[in-house]
Amino acid sequence: MSVARGDVLVPAWVDHPERGRVACPAARLLGGSLLRNGLAVRYQDLAPPSPPSPAMDADGRAVLQVLSYLGRDGAATGLAAVSAPGPAAAAVTAALERWAAVMRTRRLVVGGVEPLCAGVRRARAVVDAVAESGRPTVVLAPDPVAAGPVIGRGSAVRGTESAAELEHILDGAVVVVGPAGVAPALRARIAAQGRTPVDAVCPLALAAQAEVRRFAQQGETVVLVGRNGHGAVPALLGQAAAGSVRLVEDLAQARQLEVADPGRVAVVLQPGLPLGEAESVAEAVRKRFGHVLPQHPSTYCHAADDRLRALTQLARACAVVLVTGPAASARETVRVIEQAGAAAYAVLGPEGVRPGWLKGRASVGVTAAAGAEPGLVQALVRTLSGLGPCAVELQEGATVASTTSDAMSAVAGGTAAVEQDPGRALVPVRTQPGA
Ligand code: SF4
């Protein structure tokens, strides 16, 4: 092992002659800072004999820099990096100083909401089971946000968005109808190919589709309050003859809507929308026509509302919230949190976190945007737990853990964590040249 000029080794732990094993769970925070400085970062543990003699440049020199603090049990936690002397070492020093400035005791508050709604989780389980058979699997999922998590596992699995693509589906492939469902016409085309699709449609999506069919069969014009482009919309529009289901996206469209018979109007809310927002549009439809038939409330999808409520609660509990997950939904989540009054930043992973975001923040929120892969929140919490003694708290849970590993099981297991005694001395203990 060697460290070239411009290379930096960032370990997840290092053995220090005075403090012993120094755990560095926040290694990727330091790595991110160094990457942004143009350095080539390698994550590599520095094993005994300590200090890590193998880390040398071409001249046989390297610099190990360690920043650490002691917990009440005497265990050391911190950050470390090995670089060649000169500019790389100076960049490491500067980055360590920036992270040292944000080391403190803090609460990490995990937004208590699943990044995948129940319908998508259920569909994903179906897809995983099918993919295990080893046959190519194609998921019909028009919404990329919903499709991503559903098809996330199983190398033979892919998503498709349109009927045209269906013609190219491999012989022998299993077709799975994704959580949003598909229009009956598309199902007919699948059947015409001699295939029997596996159904992974969310029961709430099916319930909304049944409401559209019921009203259309009664002769009502069905006003579908929804968003063009949302994955649930094609299946809902396709439940009745063209023209008998009208998509209305906002108040302006509701106020201008014209129908053949204003006395025969029903309203269905597209699942996946915040109900408050959809209901205000439905109310405008009601006002326009005087009377409309409403969908049964038992068929409402509450996933978006649950999420909004949890994000608002998180924003109230923390001055800053880190959001991880797919870029588009992370941006939307950031917008919601900012509207609720907290600063929020989207990160793809721990390396994206900037020290300035955490400065002076005693409470930091962490949440996953819709569609985030499982485990991203845990990775962020684990990383942030290396910036000083912390309490990890789940929004809805009780408090239990006092160490990083306790905290991680808390996050994974659905409980929460309590306060840990502040560590001794959040100080850089050593800058050690010529390791
Ligand atoms: S209907 Fe609601 S719960 Fe079901 S998949 Fe859609 S958003 Fe998720």
Tab-separated table of N, CA, C and O in Angstrom, residues 305-353:
chain	number	residue	atom	x	y	z
A	305	ASP	N	-50.307	12.154	2.531
A	305	ASP	CA	-50.599	12.960	3.732
A	305	ASP	C	-49.744	12.520	4.913
A	305	ASP	O	-49.236	13.349	5.668
A	306	ASP	N	-49.613	11.203	5.044
A	306	ASP	CA	-48.779	10.706	6.140
A	306	ASP	C	-47.369	11.265	5.998
A	306	ASP	O	-46.729	11.659	6.971
A	307	ARG	N	-46.919	11.285	4.772
A	307	ARG	CA	-45.560	11.752	4.515
A	307	ARG	C	-45.432	13.255	4.817
A	307	ARG	O	-44.498	13.696	5.468
A	308	LEU	N	-46.402	14.022	4.345
A	308	LEU	CA	-46.385	15.469	4.596
A	308	LEU	C	-46.379	15.771	6.090
A	308	LEU	O	-45.638	16.619	6.572
A	309	ARG	N	-47.233	15.042	6.811
A	309	ARG	CA	-47.336	15.269	8.249
A	309	ARG	C	-46.008	14.952	8.931
A	309	ARG	O	-45.518	15.710	9.767
A	310	ALA	N	-45.396	13.845	8.532
A	310	ALA	CA	-44.128	13.448	9.155
A	310	ALA	C	-43.027	14.466	8.840
A	310	ALA	O	-42.215	14.801	9.703
A	311	LEU	N	-43.018	14.978	7.618
A	311	LEU	CA	-41.973	15.946	7.245
A	311	LEU	C	-42.169	17.258	8.000
A	311	LEU	O	-41.204	17.901	8.434
A	312	THR	N	-43.408	17.674	8.143
A	312	THR	CA	-43.680	18.909	8.873
A	312	THR	C	-43.253	18.768	10.326
A	312	THR	O	-42.632	19.650	10.913
A	313	GLN	N	-43.567	17.615	10.889
A	313	GLN	CA	-43.183	17.343	12.275
A	313	GLN	C	-41.654	17.347	12.408
A	313	GLN	O	-41.101	17.904	13.362
A	314	LEU	N	-40.986	16.768	11.434
A	314	LEU	CA	-39.515	16.724	11.456
A	314	LEU	C	-38.943	18.137	11.359
A	314	LEU	O	-37.997	18.497	12.069
A	315	ALA	N	-39.527	18.945	10.488
A	315	ALA	CA	-39.053	20.325	10.317
A	315	ALA	C	-39.230	21.117	11.611
A	315	ALA	O	-38.404	21.974	11.936
A	316	ARG	N	-40.288	20.812	12.344
A	316	ARG	CA	-40.511	21.544	13.605
A	316	ARG	C	-39.510	21.107	14.676
A	316	ARG	O	-39.174	21.861	15.571
A	317	ALA	N	-39.051	19.860	14.578
A	317	ALA	CA	-38.151	19.328	15.616
A	317	ALA	C	-36.689	19.703	15.373
A	317	ALA	O	-35.888	19.646	16.300
A	318	CYS	N	-36.354	20.076	14.143
A	318	CYS	CA	-34.940	20.279	13.806
A	318	CYS	C	-34.766	21.556	12.986
A	318	CYS	O	-35.608	21.882	12.154
A	319	ALA	N	-33.627	22.209	13.205
A	319	ALA	CA	-33.371	23.415	12.420
A	319	ALA	C	-32.874	23.069	11.024
A	319	ALA	O	-32.981	23.876	10.101
A	320	VAL	N	-32.319	21.886	10.875
A	320	VAL	CA	-31.830	21.486	9.558
A	320	VAL	C	-32.159	20.015	9.346
A	320	VAL	O	-32.112	19.217	10.287
A	321	VAL	N	-32.514	19.678	8.117
A	321	VAL	CA	-32.866	18.289	7.791
A	321	VAL	C	-32.082	17.854	6.559
A	321	VAL	O	-32.016	18.589	5.561
A	322	LEU	N	-31.488	16.682	6.636
A	322	LEU	CA	-30.802	16.100	5.484
A	322	LEU	C	-31.751	15.092	4.834
A	322	LEU	O	-32.331	14.248	5.513
A	323	VAL	N	-31.870	15.203	3.518
A	323	VAL	CA	-32.811	14.358	2.782
A	323	VAL	C	-32.022	13.493	1.818
A	323	VAL	O	-31.238	14.006	1.011
A	324	THR	N	-32.214	12.200	1.892
A	324	THR	CA	-31.514	11.326	0.970
A	324	THR	C	-32.524	10.585	0.099
A	324	THR	O	-33.671	10.403	0.491
A	325	GLY	N	-32.085	10.190	-1.102
A	325	GLY	CA	-32.985	9.484	-2.008
A	325	GLY	C	-32.866	10.023	-3.421
A	325	GLY	O	-32.017	10.873	-3.709
A	326	PRO	N	-33.740	9.545	-4.307
A	326	PRO	CA	-33.673	9.971	-5.712
A	326	PRO	C	-33.780	11.497	-5.838
A	326	PRO	O	-34.538	12.130	-5.101
A	327	ALA	N	-33.029	12.061	-6.789
A	327	ALA	CA	-32.887	13.521	-6.854
A	327	ALA	C	-34.234	14.242	-6.947
A	327	ALA	O	-34.473	15.213	-6.217
A	328	ALA	N	-35.127	13.765	-7.819
A	328	ALA	CA	-36.370	14.516	-8.033
A	328	ALA	C	-37.222	14.521	-6.768
A	328	ALA	O	-37.710	15.573	-6.330
A	329	SER	N	-37.400	13.360	-6.161
A	329	SER	CA	-38.262	13.345	-4.973
A	329	SER	C	-37.548	13.985	-3.789
A	329	SER	O	-38.193	14.547	-2.902
A	330	ALA	N	-36.198	13.940	-3.762
A	330	ALA	CA	-35.478	14.614	-2.677
A	330	ALA	C	-35.685	16.128	-2.781
A	330	ALA	O	-35.872	16.804	-1.765
A	331	ARG	N	-35.676	16.648	-4.001
A	331	ARG	CA	-35.919	18.100	-4.177
A	331	ARG	C	-37.305	18.469	-3.670
A	331	ARG	O	-37.500	19.480	-3.009
A	332	GLU	N	-38.275	17.634	-3.991
A	332	GLU	CA	-39.643	17.898	-3.551
A	332	GLU	C	-39.728	17.846	-2.017
A	332	GLU	O	-40.381	18.678	-1.383
A	333	THR	N	-39.037	16.894	-1.428
A	333	THR	CA	-39.037	16.774	0.035
A	333	THR	C	-38.380	17.996	0.667
A	333	THR	O	-38.863	18.534	1.667
A	334	VAL	N	-37.276	18.448	0.073
A	334	VAL	CA	-36.592	19.654	0.573
A	334	VAL	C	-37.560	20.838	0.544
A	334	VAL	O	-37.650	21.617	1.491
A	335	ARG	N	-38.318	20.943	-0.540
A	335	ARG	CA	-39.264	22.062	-0.675
A	335	ARG	C	-40.306	22.030	0.456
A	335	ARG	O	-40.593	23.046	1.082
A	336	VAL	N	-40.814	20.839	0.722
A	336	VAL	CA	-41.837	20.711	1.774
A	336	VAL	C	-41.256	21.099	3.132
A	336	VAL	O	-41.871	21.830	3.917
A	337	ILE	N	-40.049	20.637	3.412
A	337	ILE	CA	-39.433	20.919	4.719
A	337	ILE	C	-39.131	22.413	4.848
A	337	ILE	O	-39.355	23.017	5.900
A	338	GLU	N	-38.642	23.000	3.772
A	338	GLU	CA	-38.354	24.443	3.823
A	338	GLU	C	-39.637	25.234	4.073
A	338	GLU	O	-39.644	26.189	4.839
A	339	GLN	N	-40.707	24.803	3.425
A	339	GLN	CA	-41.991	25.493	3.653
A	339	GLN	C	-42.437	25.380	5.104
A	339	GLN	O	-43.106	26.258	5.634
A	340	ALA	N	-42.042	24.273	5.731
A	340	ALA	CA	-42.421	24.070	7.140
A	340	ALA	C	-41.475	24.795	8.088
A	340	ALA	O	-41.646	24.727	9.300
A	341	GLY	N	-40.452	25.448	7.550
A	341	GLY	CA	-39.640	26.329	8.380
A	341	GLY	C	-38.241	25.887	8.722
A	341	GLY	O	-37.542	26.580	9.466
A	342	ALA	N	-37.785	24.744	8.219
A	342	ALA	CA	-36.416	24.304	8.520
A	342	ALA	C	-35.559	24.396	7.259
A	342	ALA	O	-36.075	24.363	6.145
A	343	ALA	N	-34.256	24.488	7.463
A	343	ALA	CA	-33.346	24.372	6.312
A	343	ALA	C	-33.296	22.901	5.920
A	343	ALA	O	-33.441	22.017	6.774
A	344	ALA	N	-33.134	22.627	4.651
A	344	ALA	CA	-33.078	21.228	4.211
A	344	ALA	C	-32.116	21.116	3.040
A	344	ALA	O	-32.001	22.042	2.218
A	345	TYR	N	-31.436	19.986	2.977
A	345	TYR	CA	-30.460	19.759	1.916
A	345	TYR	C	-30.613	18.333	1.411
A	345	TYR	O	-30.745	17.398	2.200
A	346	ALA	N	-30.579	18.192	0.093
A	346	ALA	CA	-30.663	16.861	-0.508
A	346	ALA	C	-29.253	16.313	-0.695
A	346	ALA	O	-28.366	17.026	-1.178
A	347	VAL	N	-29.058	15.074	-0.296
A	347	VAL	CA	-27.759	14.430	-0.491
A	347	VAL	C	-27.987	13.023	-1.036
A	347	VAL	O	-28.931	12.344	-0.649
A	348	LEU	N	-27.116	12.637	-1.942
A	348	LEU	CA	-27.220	11.270	-2.452
A	348	LEU	C	-26.673	10.281	-1.437
A	348	LEU	O	-27.063	9.133	-1.379
A	349	GLY	N	-25.736	10.743	-0.635
A	349	GLY	CA	-25.135	9.877	0.384
A	349	GLY	C	-24.320	10.729	1.334
A	349	GLY	O	-24.266	11.956	1.204
A	350	PRO	N	-23.642	10.103	2.304
A	350	PRO	CA	-22.910	10.854	3.324
A	350	PRO	C	-21.865	11.807	2.749
A	350	PRO	O	-21.614	12.874	3.319
A	351	GLU	N	-21.252	11.443	1.629
A	351	GLU	CA	-20.195	12.308	1.089
A	351	GLU	C	-20.718	13.673	0.659
A	351	GLU	O	-19.949	14.623	0.496
A	352	GLY	N	-22.007	13.776	0.458
A	352	GLY	CA	-22.558	15.059	0.017
A	352	GLY	C	-22.788	16.057	1.146
A	352	GLY	O	-23.099	17.227	0.892
A	353	VAL	N	-22.645	15.618	2.391
A	353	VAL	CA	-22.958	16.511	3.520
A	353	VAL	C	-21.829	17.532	3.700
A	353	VAL	O	-20.649	17.182	3.654
